[in-house]
PDB file of C-alpha atoms in Angstrom:
ATOM      1  CA  UNK A  12      38.110   5.063 -16.218  1.00 82.00           C
ATOM      2  CA  UNK A  13      35.479   3.179 -16.992  1.00 79.00           C
ATOM      3  CA  UNK A  14      37.144   0.287 -15.376  1.00 82.00           C
ATOM      4  CA  UNK A  15      36.973   1.937 -12.183  1.00 85.00           C
ATOM      5  CA  UNK A  16      33.576   3.277 -12.358  1.00 84.00           C
ATOM      6  CA  UNK A  17      32.576  -0.014 -13.383  1.00 83.00           C
ATOM      7  CA  UNK A  18      34.206  -1.701 -10.230  1.00 84.00           C
ATOM      8  CA  UNK A  19      32.608   1.252  -8.225  1.00 87.00           C
ATOM      9  CA  UNK A  20      29.213  -0.045  -9.538  1.00 87.00           C
ATOM     10  CA  UNK A  21      29.786  -3.528  -8.977  1.00 84.00           C
ATOM     11  CA  UNK A  22      30.907  -2.879  -5.301  1.00 84.00           C
ATOM     12  CA  UNK A  23      27.767  -0.560  -4.693  1.00 86.00           C
ATOM     13  CA  UNK A  24      25.621  -3.651  -5.732  1.00 85.00           C
ATOM     14  CA  UNK A  25      27.171  -6.034  -3.934  1.00 83.00           C
ATOM     15  CA  UNK A  26      27.332  -4.080  -0.698  1.00 87.00           C
ATOM     16  CA  UNK A  27      23.165  -3.684  -1.107  1.00 86.00           C
ATOM     17  CA  UNK A  28      22.461  -6.915  -2.174  1.00 85.00           C
ATOM     18  CA  UNK A  29      24.612  -8.300   0.516  1.00 82.00           C
ATOM     19  CA  UNK A  30      22.993  -6.161   3.131  1.00 86.00           C
ATOM     20  CA  UNK A  31      19.633  -6.782   1.947  1.00 89.00           C
ATOM     21  CA  UNK A  32      20.277 -10.565   2.017  1.00 84.00           C
ATOM     22  CA  UNK A  33      21.153  -9.522   5.546  1.00 87.00           C
ATOM     23  CA  UNK A  34      17.747  -8.063   6.888  1.00 92.00           C
ATOM     24  CA  UNK A  35      16.050 -10.714   4.822  1.00 90.00           C
ATOM     25  CA  UNK A  36      17.658 -13.449   6.883  1.00 84.00           C
ATOM     26  CA  UNK A  37      17.098 -11.596  10.375  1.00 88.00           C
ATOM     27  CA  UNK A  38      13.056 -10.941   9.704  1.00 92.00           C
ATOM     28  CA  UNK A  39      12.765 -14.615   8.521  1.00 87.00           C
ATOM     29  CA  UNK A  40      14.344 -16.129  11.873  1.00 83.00           C
ATOM     30  CA  UNK A  41      12.641 -13.345  14.062  1.00 87.00           C
ATOM     31  CA  UNK A  42       9.379 -14.787  12.184  1.00 90.00           C
ATOM     32  CA  UNK A  43      10.357 -18.244  12.852  1.00 85.00           C
ATOM     33  CA  UNK A  44      11.462 -17.703  16.187  1.00 82.00           C
ATOM     34  CA  UNK A  45       7.956 -16.803  17.664  1.00 86.00           C
ATOM     35  CA  UNK A  46       6.179 -19.924  15.206  1.00 87.00           C
ATOM     36  CA  UNK A  47       8.587 -23.027  16.870  1.00 87.00           C
ATOM     37  CA  UNK A  48       7.765 -23.771  20.629  1.00 88.00           C
ATOM     38  CA  UNK A  49       9.828 -26.262  22.461  1.00 89.00           C
ATOM     39  CA  UNK A  50      13.663 -26.493  22.816  1.00 90.00           C
ATOM     40  CA  UNK A  51      14.020 -29.939  20.831  1.00 91.00           C
ATOM     41  CA  UNK A  52      12.050 -28.259  18.166  1.00 90.00           C
ATOM     42  CA  UNK A  53      14.149 -25.554  17.696  1.00 89.00           C
ATOM     43  CA  UNK A  54      17.774 -27.331  18.187  1.00 90.00           C
ATOM     44  CA  UNK A  55      16.331 -29.628  15.080  1.00 91.00           C
ATOM     45  CA  UNK A  56      15.133 -26.930  12.668  1.00 88.00           C
ATOM     46  CA  UNK A  57      18.417 -24.516  14.077  1.00 87.00           C
ATOM     47  CA  UNK A  58      20.540 -27.518  12.743  1.00 92.00           C
ATOM     48  CA  UNK A  59      19.153 -27.987   9.986  1.00 91.00           C
ATOM     49  CA  UNK A  60      19.283 -24.090   9.000  1.00 87.00           C
ATOM     50  CA  UNK A  61      22.826 -24.403  10.116  1.00 89.00           C
ATOM     51  CA  UNK A  62      23.313 -27.241   7.471  1.00 94.00           C
ATOM     52  CA  UNK A  63      21.678 -25.083   4.468  1.00 91.00           C
ATOM     53  CA  UNK A  64      24.077 -22.313   5.784  1.00 87.00           C
ATOM     54  CA  UNK A  65      26.783 -24.321   5.403  1.00 92.00           C
ATOM     55  CA  UNK A  66      26.127 -25.041   1.724  1.00 91.00           C
ATOM     56  CA  UNK A  67      24.422 -22.195   0.880  1.00 89.00           C
ATOM     57  CA  UNK A  68      26.304 -18.924   2.473  1.00 86.00           C
ATOM     58  CA  UNK A  69      29.453 -20.096  -0.061  1.00 89.00           C
ATOM     59  CA  UNK A  70      27.609 -20.122  -3.437  1.00 89.00           C
ATOM     60  CA  UNK A  71      26.113 -16.542  -2.207  1.00 82.00           C
ATOM     61  CA  UNK A  72      29.492 -15.168  -1.474  1.00 83.00           C
ATOM     62  CA  UNK A  73      30.768 -16.780  -4.709  1.00 87.00           C
ATOM     63  CA  UNK A  74      28.041 -15.190  -6.834  1.00 84.00           C
ATOM     64  CA  UNK A  75      28.453 -11.813  -5.001  1.00 75.00           C
ATOM     65  CA  UNK A  76      32.117 -11.969  -5.294  1.00 77.00           C
ATOM     66  CA  UNK A  77      33.139 -11.716  -1.390  1.00 69.00           C
TER      67      UNK A  77
END
């Protein structure tokens, strides 16, 4: 029974943290969109963010157990 409750608790925490991270990412992207002007600058920043996400998403997914 304790293992079942622990599994439910871990799933709940994983869902809440994942949702919080998703909302934070959307808020940061919306803020950043208003700060960058020009197509070339947006491409450079988008490329850098994409490169960072390529390395960070698997790390966060591993830590959260996805």
